[in-house]
Amino acid sequence: MTSHLVWTSGIDRSLSRIPVRGRDLAGRAGQTWWTPARLERGLCQAGFGAEPARILGVSSMPRRVLSAAFAVAALLVSGCSAITGESSDPAPSGPLEKSRINVAILPTVEIAPLQLAIRNGFFREEGLDVNVTIAGSGQQTVEGMVNGQYDIVYSTYPPLILAHSKRIADVKIVAGNSYAAPRTAMLMKRKDSPLNTAADVAHKKVAVTAKGTLAELMVRSAIATQNVDHKSITFVEMPFPDMPTALNDGRADAAMMVEPFVTAAERSVGASPLLDLASGPLNDLPFTGFGATGTFVNANPKTVEAFQRGLARATDASSDRTKIEPLPEFAKIDKDVAALTRLPVFRANLDPIPIQRIVKLMTDFGLLKEPVDVTPLLLKPPPARPRTTATPQN
């Protein structure tokens, strides 16, 4: 592991990009551009920790001043991409094709990494402004993507795969997001419901956000696993916030809910779990990801890469619950509900093998007539930013 010192001059941390100058190992002078945050990460990755000024012989300088002026170190090793999750290919230089993008989401806890990236300025450091719109279902977000209303959309995987398989759009999956964990997706019933087992759900009305989504597939799979006729179920479409009332007034006998709506329904109307849809065969099932059209991706490669990098940073940070628990804005929940909410597993990487499990479910339960290979739909990890390998100038 080798690190080389480079330096900047006259830099203010409020700047979005910092020119870093130095000489490479052949003695050639050069310059590249980094964000202040990347400079700090480079110092830490190079082993300088929280006291880079002391290591570089300027211990009298405050850390804030150091990041604004003189010396930084970068870790320049072949294995760096494995640590950061970035591709080893160099990123294209120049400004983003589109600095402001419209992203459609659902008001669930799975959106926590995106919100964290916005709040912590991860997208802003990439030169990207993300405008968020809340939709009612993954089907709605994908429809908005197809008609050009949204640039990038959050959804479960079935609507994205269906749009591709039906040739409605050239769909690209930009990033992964969440995976199922026990009790994060539940089939809920009202407080005085007579339903007790999977067999009781036969011939009943079940609320889902939209037909043809992962919600429907998970209910069908859980029922079929118990040798119950899943075709006898009537699915009723409605947004998550409407489901507790629908259970109470009899418009639905059961409802497929995810967090934070599971916890909110338990607290508000006394709803109780009937089946855990995210356990057993469906545990660690890919829940949600972000998609875009091939047209948008091809026209805006730097913009998409900026989104991928910002989201990946936030997804990594989301493994620490304390960083995402106080994020109730998009899901419209209070702090008490947030504290009790069960969280999925957050992963931004796109692995075709687990996502192919979704295709199998779609095929098994009639959403697809034949299997689809998801590999061509998955974008590669974002390239690393340009970095200059340099030694101190004399």
Tab-separated table of C-alpha atoms in Angstrom:
chain	number	residue	atom	x	y	z
A	1	MET	CA	0.000	0.000	0.000
A	2	THR	CA	1.680	3.222	-1.189
A	3	SER	CA	0.666	6.817	-0.590
A	4	HIS	CA	2.125	9.983	-2.050
A	5	LEU	CA	1.824	13.528	-0.854
A	6	VAL	CA	0.153	16.144	-2.994
A	7	TRP	CA	-0.973	19.616	-2.087
A	8	THR	CA	-3.417	22.386	-2.797
A	9	SER	CA	-3.080	26.130	-2.387
A	10	GLY	CA	-5.416	28.909	-1.397
A	11	ILE	CA	-8.468	26.614	-1.117
A	12	ASP	CA	-11.670	27.301	0.782
A	13	ARG	CA	-13.771	24.310	1.970
A	14	SER	CA	-16.914	26.017	0.704
A	15	LEU	CA	-15.738	25.324	-2.854
A	16	SER	CA	-17.346	22.331	-4.552
A	17	ARG	CA	-14.114	21.304	-6.330
A	18	ILE	CA	-10.472	21.707	-5.263
A	19	PRO	CA	-7.517	21.639	-7.697
A	20	VAL	CA	-4.860	19.209	-6.456
A	21	ARG	CA	-1.416	19.668	-7.985
A	22	GLY	CA	1.757	17.630	-7.803
A	23	ARG	CA	4.194	15.462	-9.731
A	24	ASP	CA	3.644	11.858	-10.706
A	25	LEU	CA	6.204	9.104	-10.201
A	26	ALA	CA	7.852	9.969	-13.533
A	27	GLY	CA	8.324	13.565	-12.404
A	28	ARG	CA	5.622	15.012	-14.652
A	29	ALA	CA	3.582	17.878	-13.187
A	30	GLY	CA	-0.186	17.508	-13.223
A	31	GLN	CA	-3.447	18.660	-11.704
A	32	THR	CA	-6.778	17.041	-10.929
A	33	TRP	CA	-9.966	18.119	-9.149
A	34	TRP	CA	-11.319	16.658	-5.907
A	35	THR	CA	-14.112	17.587	-3.527
A	36	PRO	CA	-13.135	18.595	0.024
A	37	ALA	CA	-14.733	15.402	1.331
A	38	ARG	CA	-12.668	13.249	-1.026
A	39	LEU	CA	-9.480	14.936	0.182
A	40	GLU	CA	-10.397	14.091	3.757
A	41	ARG	CA	-11.265	10.502	2.857
A	42	GLY	CA	-7.938	10.197	1.071
A	43	LEU	CA	-6.125	11.265	4.211
A	44	CYS	CA	-7.995	8.764	6.353
A	45	GLN	CA	-7.603	5.941	3.848
A	46	ALA	CA	-3.888	6.636	3.658
A	47	GLY	CA	-3.683	5.964	7.373
A	48	PHE	CA	-3.457	9.525	8.649
A	49	GLY	CA	-6.715	9.230	10.602
A	50	ALA	CA	-8.109	12.292	12.317
A	51	GLU	CA	-4.738	14.054	12.697
A	52	PRO	CA	-3.452	14.627	9.144
A	53	ALA	CA	-1.884	17.975	10.085
A	54	ARG	CA	0.386	16.375	12.682
A	55	ILE	CA	1.537	13.692	10.222
A	56	LEU	CA	2.373	16.280	7.608
A	57	GLY	CA	4.359	18.431	9.979
A	58	VAL	CA	1.875	21.265	10.398
A	59	SER	CA	0.403	20.254	13.753
A	60	SER	CA	-0.217	23.851	14.748
A	61	MET	CA	-2.828	24.217	12.011
A	62	PRO	CA	-6.491	23.578	12.910
A	63	ARG	CA	-8.047	20.674	10.979
A	64	ARG	CA	-10.606	23.007	9.372
A	65	VAL	CA	-7.808	25.239	8.097
A	66	LEU	CA	-5.816	22.259	6.879
A	67	SER	CA	-8.692	21.091	4.697
A	68	ALA	CA	-8.845	24.616	3.247
A	69	ALA	CA	-5.229	25.116	2.346
A	70	PHE	CA	-2.000	23.203	2.155
A	71	ALA	CA	-1.428	19.448	2.316
A	72	VAL	CA	-3.373	16.284	1.614
A	73	ALA	CA	-2.503	12.675	1.001
A	74	ALA	CA	-4.201	10.234	-1.310
A	75	LEU	CA	-4.286	6.477	-1.130
A	76	LEU	CA	-3.326	5.266	-4.586
A	77	VAL	CA	-3.483	1.483	-4.665
A	78	SER	CA	-4.880	-0.985	-7.123
A	79	GLY	CA	-7.261	-2.382	-4.518
A	80	CYS	CA	-8.899	0.941	-3.675
A	81	SER	CA	-11.939	0.233	-5.836
A	82	ALA	CA	-12.686	-2.865	-3.769
A	83	ILE	CA	-12.838	-0.707	-0.658
A	84	THR	CA	-14.921	2.112	-2.085
A	85	GLY	CA	-17.143	0.075	-4.367
A	86	GLU	CA	-16.073	2.163	-7.344
A	87	SER	CA	-15.020	0.833	-10.727
A	88	SER	CA	-11.303	0.909	-11.490
A	89	ASP	CA	-12.012	2.641	-14.814
A	90	PRO	CA	-11.366	6.401	-14.722
A	91	ALA	CA	-14.412	8.649	-14.586
A	92	PRO	CA	-14.955	10.986	-17.530
A	93	SER	CA	-13.921	14.546	-16.753
A	94	GLY	CA	-15.977	17.670	-17.173
A	95	PRO	CA	-19.288	18.918	-15.794
A	96	LEU	CA	-22.400	16.806	-15.379
A	97	GLU	CA	-24.757	16.720	-18.353
A	98	LYS	CA	-27.655	17.486	-16.013
A	99	SER	CA	-26.973	19.010	-12.600
A	100	ARG	CA	-30.561	18.763	-11.317
A	101	ILE	CA	-32.545	15.529	-11.597
A	102	ASN	CA	-36.060	14.489	-10.635
A	103	VAL	CA	-36.286	11.298	-8.584
A	104	ALA	CA	-39.560	9.564	-7.670
A	105	ILE	CA	-39.757	7.594	-4.417
A	106	LEU	CA	-42.207	5.858	-2.082
A	107	PRO	CA	-42.600	7.001	1.553
A	108	THR	CA	-41.025	3.915	3.137
A	109	VAL	CA	-37.993	3.363	5.358
A	110	GLU	CA	-36.175	1.837	2.394
A	111	ILE	CA	-35.661	5.369	1.105
A	112	ALA	CA	-33.425	6.226	4.079
A	113	PRO	CA	-30.117	6.011	2.143
A	114	LEU	CA	-31.358	8.453	-0.496
A	115	GLN	CA	-32.528	10.872	2.156
A	116	LEU	CA	-29.241	10.508	4.005
A	117	ALA	CA	-27.338	11.287	0.794
A	118	ILE	CA	-29.412	14.430	0.336
A	119	ARG	CA	-29.128	15.554	3.957
A	120	ASN	CA	-25.403	14.908	4.244
A	121	GLY	CA	-24.603	16.588	0.943
A	122	PHE	CA	-23.236	13.476	-0.785
A	123	PHE	CA	-25.012	14.360	-4.032
A	124	ARG	CA	-24.101	18.016	-3.689
A	125	GLU	CA	-20.423	17.062	-3.429
A	126	GLU	CA	-20.858	15.302	-6.764
A	127	GLY	CA	-22.298	18.494	-8.269
A	128	LEU	CA	-25.800	17.015	-8.308
A	129	ASP	CA	-29.076	18.458	-7.039
A	130	VAL	CA	-31.755	15.782	-6.405
A	131	ASN	CA	-35.391	16.862	-6.466
A	132	VAL	CA	-37.652	14.244	-4.846
A	133	THR	CA	-41.305	13.488	-5.603
A	134	ILE	CA	-43.373	11.023	-3.555
A	135	ALA	CA	-45.502	8.533	-5.525
A	136	GLY	CA	-48.064	5.935	-4.440
A	137	SER	CA	-46.455	2.777	-5.806
A	138	GLY	CA	-43.475	1.455	-7.713
A	139	GLN	CA	-45.752	1.061	-10.687
A	140	GLN	CA	-46.466	4.795	-10.610
A	141	THR	CA	-42.797	5.713	-10.387
A	142	VAL	CA	-41.939	3.499	-13.360
A	143	GLU	CA	-44.825	4.935	-15.398
A	144	GLY	CA	-43.452	8.412	-14.652
A	145	MET	CA	-39.986	7.264	-15.731
A	146	VAL	CA	-41.353	5.959	-19.032
A	147	ASN	CA	-43.231	9.171	-19.852
A	148	GLY	CA	-40.261	11.367	-18.963
A	149	GLN	CA	-41.688	12.864	-15.781
A	150	TYR	CA	-38.848	11.450	-13.660
A	151	ASP	CA	-35.182	10.912	-14.464
A	152	ILE	CA	-34.477	8.182	-11.904
A	153	VAL	CA	-37.072	6.222	-9.953
A	154	TYR	CA	-37.229	4.107	-6.834
A	155	SER	CA	-39.233	0.903	-7.148
A	156	THR	CA	-39.412	-2.747	-6.329
A	157	TYR	CA	-37.899	-4.742	-9.161
A	158	PRO	CA	-41.014	-6.264	-10.840
A	159	PRO	CA	-42.340	-3.005	-12.404
A	160	LEU	CA	-38.901	-2.282	-13.856
A	161	ILE	CA	-38.505	-5.820	-15.201
A	162	LEU	CA	-42.051	-5.824	-16.589
A	163	ALA	CA	-41.493	-2.542	-18.447
A	164	HIS	CA	-38.385	-4.068	-19.997
A	165	SER	CA	-39.967	-7.419	-20.858
A	166	LYS	CA	-42.988	-5.762	-22.485
A	167	ARG	CA	-40.656	-3.420	-24.399
A	168	ILE	CA	-42.391	-0.414	-22.917
A	169	ALA	CA	-38.973	1.069	-22.214
A	170	ASP	CA	-35.291	0.255	-22.438
A	171	VAL	CA	-34.888	-0.077	-18.672
A	172	LYS	CA	-31.597	0.191	-16.829
A	173	ILE	CA	-31.273	-0.539	-13.120
A	174	VAL	CA	-28.952	2.138	-11.802
A	175	ALA	CA	-28.393	0.954	-8.225
A	176	GLY	CA	-29.603	-1.512	-5.657
A	177	ASN	CA	-31.077	-0.292	-2.395
A	178	SER	CA	-32.641	-2.724	0.090
A	179	TYR	CA	-33.035	-6.424	0.821
A	180	ALA	CA	-35.701	-8.184	2.858
A	181	ALA	CA	-35.093	-8.861	6.538
A	182	PRO	CA	-37.476	-10.606	8.968
A	183	ARG	CA	-40.553	-8.554	9.909
A	184	THR	CA	-39.837	-5.760	7.420
A	185	ALA	CA	-42.682	-6.893	5.117
A	186	MET	CA	-45.797	-8.226	6.839
A	187	LEU	CA	-49.296	-9.372	6.004
A	188	MET	CA	-51.313	-7.444	8.585
A	189	LYS	CA	-54.852	-7.934	9.893
A	190	ARG	CA	-57.215	-5.804	11.943
A	191	LYS	CA	-57.329	-6.074	15.723
A	192	ASP	CA	-60.429	-8.336	15.953
A	193	SER	CA	-59.781	-10.300	12.740
A	194	PRO	CA	-60.653	-14.015	12.716
A	195	LEU	CA	-57.715	-14.714	10.378
A	196	ASN	CA	-54.961	-16.725	12.033
A	197	THR	CA	-53.163	-18.787	9.377
A	198	ALA	CA	-52.256	-18.676	5.706
A	199	ALA	CA	-55.209	-20.945	4.957
A	200	ASP	CA	-57.561	-18.273	6.287
A	201	VAL	CA	-56.416	-15.841	3.575
A	202	ALA	CA	-57.928	-17.929	0.768
A	203	HIS	CA	-60.818	-16.110	-0.955
A	204	LYS	CA	-60.095	-12.931	1.028
A	205	LYS	CA	-59.342	-9.361	-0.042
A	206	VAL	CA	-55.717	-8.316	0.396
A	207	ALA	CA	-54.552	-4.708	0.059
A	208	VAL	CA	-51.394	-3.984	-1.948
A	209	THR	CA	-50.013	-0.717	-3.298
A	210	ALA	CA	-50.362	-2.003	-6.858
A	211	LYS	CA	-50.838	-5.244	-8.708
A	212	GLY	CA	-47.828	-6.592	-10.515
A	213	THR	CA	-45.435	-5.415	-7.814
A	214	LEU	CA	-43.298	-7.246	-5.284
A	215	ALA	CA	-46.098	-6.802	-2.736
A	216	GLU	CA	-48.406	-9.075	-4.725
A	217	LEU	CA	-45.637	-11.592	-5.423
A	218	MET	CA	-44.617	-11.898	-1.769
A	219	VAL	CA	-48.215	-12.507	-0.668
A	220	ARG	CA	-48.767	-15.117	-3.367
A	221	SER	CA	-45.485	-16.855	-2.562
A	222	ALA	CA	-46.119	-16.966	1.193
A	223	ILE	CA	-49.629	-18.364	0.667
A	224	ALA	CA	-48.560	-20.899	-1.950
A	225	THR	CA	-45.732	-22.120	0.299
A	226	GLN	CA	-48.442	-23.169	2.783
A	227	ASN	CA	-50.309	-25.061	0.018
A	228	VAL	CA	-53.076	-22.459	-0.109
A	229	ASP	CA	-54.698	-21.433	-3.412
A	230	HIS	CA	-53.094	-18.037	-4.074
A	231	LYS	CA	-55.321	-17.550	-7.135
A	232	SER	CA	-58.369	-17.291	-4.878
A	233	ILE	CA	-57.116	-14.019	-3.359
A	234	THR	CA	-58.597	-10.715	-4.527
A	235	PHE	CA	-56.010	-7.932	-4.513
A	236	VAL	CA	-57.202	-4.402	-3.744
A	237	GLU	CA	-54.949	-1.476	-4.683
A	238	MET	CA	-54.368	1.423	-2.293
A	239	PRO	CA	-51.474	3.488	-0.885
A	240	PHE	CA	-49.787	2.290	2.304
A	241	PRO	CA	-51.200	5.136	4.475
A	242	ASP	CA	-54.779	4.086	3.609
A	243	MET	CA	-54.372	0.449	4.613
A	244	PRO	CA	-54.993	0.670	8.394
A	245	THR	CA	-58.358	2.376	7.831
A	246	ALA	CA	-59.221	-0.129	5.088
A	247	LEU	CA	-58.588	-2.970	7.533
A	248	ASN	CA	-60.773	-1.360	10.187
A	249	ASP	CA	-63.739	-0.674	7.920
A	250	GLY	CA	-63.625	-4.029	6.138
A	251	ARG	CA	-62.497	-2.867	2.699
A	252	ALA	CA	-59.587	-5.291	3.075
A	253	ASP	CA	-59.263	-8.460	5.137
A	254	ALA	CA	-55.464	-8.223	5.194
A	255	ALA	CA	-52.834	-5.800	3.942
A	256	MET	CA	-49.289	-6.221	2.719
A	257	MET	CA	-47.310	-3.538	4.545
A	258	VAL	CA	-43.685	-2.588	4.864
A	259	GLU	CA	-42.041	-0.423	7.477
A	260	PRO	CA	-42.737	2.119	8.841
A	261	PHE	CA	-46.393	1.359	8.094
A	262	VAL	CA	-46.294	-1.975	9.945
A	263	THR	CA	-45.251	-0.289	13.172
A	264	ALA	CA	-47.550	2.691	12.586
A	265	ALA	CA	-50.570	0.408	12.019
A	266	GLU	CA	-49.808	-1.543	15.177
A	267	ARG	CA	-49.690	1.670	17.197
A	268	SER	CA	-52.571	3.539	15.569
A	269	VAL	CA	-55.322	0.943	15.063
A	270	GLY	CA	-54.036	-2.116	16.887
A	271	ALA	CA	-53.361	-4.063	13.683
A	272	SER	CA	-51.425	-7.272	14.208
A	273	PRO	CA	-49.176	-9.486	12.064
A	274	LEU	CA	-50.664	-12.466	10.287
A	275	LEU	CA	-47.688	-13.609	8.218
A	276	ASP	CA	-44.048	-12.525	8.002
A	277	LEU	CA	-43.500	-12.196	4.261
A	278	ALA	CA	-39.775	-11.458	4.536
A	279	SER	CA	-38.697	-14.644	6.280
A	280	GLY	CA	-38.082	-18.206	5.166
A	281	PRO	CA	-37.702	-18.559	1.380
A	282	LEU	CA	-38.069	-14.807	0.852
A	283	ASN	CA	-35.473	-13.704	3.407
A	284	ASP	CA	-32.774	-11.482	1.853
A	285	LEU	CA	-34.874	-11.076	-1.277
A	286	PRO	CA	-33.934	-7.926	-3.207
A	287	PHE	CA	-36.580	-5.404	-2.164
A	288	THR	CA	-35.963	-2.164	-3.990
A	289	GLY	CA	-33.638	-0.413	-6.392
A	290	PHE	CA	-33.351	2.638	-8.626
A	291	GLY	CA	-34.036	2.587	-12.344
A	292	ALA	CA	-33.861	4.861	-15.368
A	293	THR	CA	-34.419	4.584	-19.078
A	294	GLY	CA	-31.546	3.653	-21.336
A	295	THR	CA	-32.119	6.922	-23.151
A	296	PHE	CA	-31.489	8.933	-19.974
A	297	VAL	CA	-28.473	6.834	-18.982
A	298	ASN	CA	-26.846	7.122	-22.409
A	299	ALA	CA	-27.467	10.863	-22.613
A	300	ASN	CA	-26.306	11.579	-19.052
A	301	PRO	CA	-23.551	9.109	-18.075
A	302	LYS	CA	-21.710	11.490	-15.734
A	303	THR	CA	-24.968	12.462	-14.023
A	304	VAL	CA	-25.889	8.820	-13.453
A	305	GLU	CA	-22.427	8.042	-12.098
A	306	ALA	CA	-22.673	11.002	-9.707
A	307	PHE	CA	-25.992	9.630	-8.451
A	308	GLN	CA	-24.508	6.157	-8.023
A	309	ARG	CA	-21.522	7.452	-6.041
A	310	GLY	CA	-23.614	9.627	-3.732
A	311	LEU	CA	-26.117	6.852	-3.073
A	312	ALA	CA	-23.409	4.238	-2.499
A	313	ARG	CA	-21.785	6.406	0.181
A	314	ALA	CA	-25.117	6.813	1.947
A	315	THR	CA	-25.982	3.124	1.654
A	316	ASP	CA	-22.695	2.192	3.305
A	317	ALA	CA	-23.405	4.665	6.099
A	318	SER	CA	-26.927	3.267	6.551
A	319	SER	CA	-25.544	0.162	8.231
A	320	ASP	CA	-25.346	2.413	11.310
A	321	ARG	CA	-28.949	2.724	12.501
A	322	THR	CA	-28.220	5.883	14.466
A	323	LYS	CA	-27.522	7.709	11.205
A	324	ILE	CA	-30.845	6.885	9.568
A	325	GLU	CA	-33.262	6.537	12.490
A	326	PRO	CA	-33.921	10.288	12.771
A	327	LEU	CA	-35.082	10.473	9.153
A	328	PRO	CA	-38.887	10.607	9.355
A	329	GLU	CA	-39.542	13.296	6.761
A	330	PHE	CA	-40.272	11.250	3.639
A	331	ALA	CA	-42.155	8.495	5.477
A	332	LYS	CA	-44.113	11.075	7.546
A	333	ILE	CA	-43.572	9.271	10.849
A	334	ASP	CA	-42.808	10.532	14.328
A	335	LYS	CA	-39.656	9.759	16.276
A	336	ASP	CA	-41.368	7.138	18.461
A	337	VAL	CA	-42.438	5.125	15.421
A	338	ALA	CA	-38.997	5.578	13.857
A	339	ALA	CA	-37.347	4.149	16.970
A	340	LEU	CA	-39.476	0.968	16.793
A	341	THR	CA	-39.319	0.515	13.037
A	342	ARG	CA	-37.547	-2.605	11.790
A	343	LEU	CA	-35.056	-1.948	9.034
A	344	PRO	CA	-34.205	-3.918	5.897
A	345	VAL	CA	-30.652	-4.644	4.811
A	346	PHE	CA	-29.245	-1.797	2.709
A	347	ARG	CA	-26.945	-2.647	-0.202
A	348	ALA	CA	-26.349	-0.540	-3.321
A	349	ASN	CA	-24.483	-3.173	-5.309
A	350	LEU	CA	-26.271	-4.907	-8.169
A	351	ASP	CA	-25.817	-8.675	-8.137
A	352	PRO	CA	-27.712	-10.464	-10.929
A	353	ILE	CA	-28.027	-13.729	-8.981
A	354	PRO	CA	-30.347	-12.495	-6.194
A	355	ILE	CA	-32.249	-10.211	-8.579
A	356	GLN	CA	-32.849	-13.253	-10.780
A	357	ARG	CA	-34.855	-14.634	-7.823
A	358	ILE	CA	-37.385	-11.895	-8.544
A	359	VAL	CA	-37.648	-13.075	-12.133
A	360	LYS	CA	-38.356	-16.612	-10.919
A	361	LEU	CA	-41.164	-15.355	-8.684
A	362	MET	CA	-42.594	-13.350	-11.573
A	363	THR	CA	-42.477	-16.408	-13.809
A	364	ASP	CA	-43.859	-18.784	-11.179
A	365	PHE	CA	-46.864	-16.563	-10.499
A	366	GLY	CA	-47.667	-15.510	-14.028
A	367	LEU	CA	-46.309	-11.963	-14.254
A	368	LEU	CA	-43.811	-13.127	-16.877
A	369	LYS	CA	-44.502	-15.682	-19.578
A	370	GLU	CA	-40.842	-16.645	-19.763
A	371	PRO	CA	-37.713	-15.807	-17.755
A	372	VAL	CA	-35.749	-12.634	-18.398
A	373	ASP	CA	-31.990	-12.333	-17.976
A	374	VAL	CA	-31.527	-9.256	-15.772
A	375	THR	CA	-27.769	-8.973	-16.323
A	376	PRO	CA	-28.007	-6.586	-19.335
A	377	LEU	CA	-30.260	-4.299	-17.290
A	378	LEU	CA	-27.733	-3.756	-14.499
A	379	LEU	CA	-25.345	-0.807	-14.701
A	380	LYS	CA	-21.745	-1.231	-13.671
A	381	PRO	CA	-20.531	0.443	-10.455
A	382	PRO	CA	-19.565	4.089	-10.980
A	383	PRO	CA	-16.004	4.836	-12.079
A	384	ALA	CA	-13.588	6.290	-9.583
A	385	ARG	CA	-12.917	9.987	-9.796
A	386	PRO	CA	-9.683	11.005	-11.580
A	387	ARG	CA	-6.777	10.960	-9.176
A	388	THR	CA	-3.227	12.167	-9.615
A	389	THR	CA	-0.397	9.999	-8.286
A	390	ALA	CA	2.153	12.548	-7.196
A	391	THR	CA	5.192	13.201	-5.067
A	392	PRO	CA	6.059	16.522	-3.387
A	393	GLN	CA	7.463	19.200	-5.667
A	394	ASN	CA	10.775	20.747	-4.768
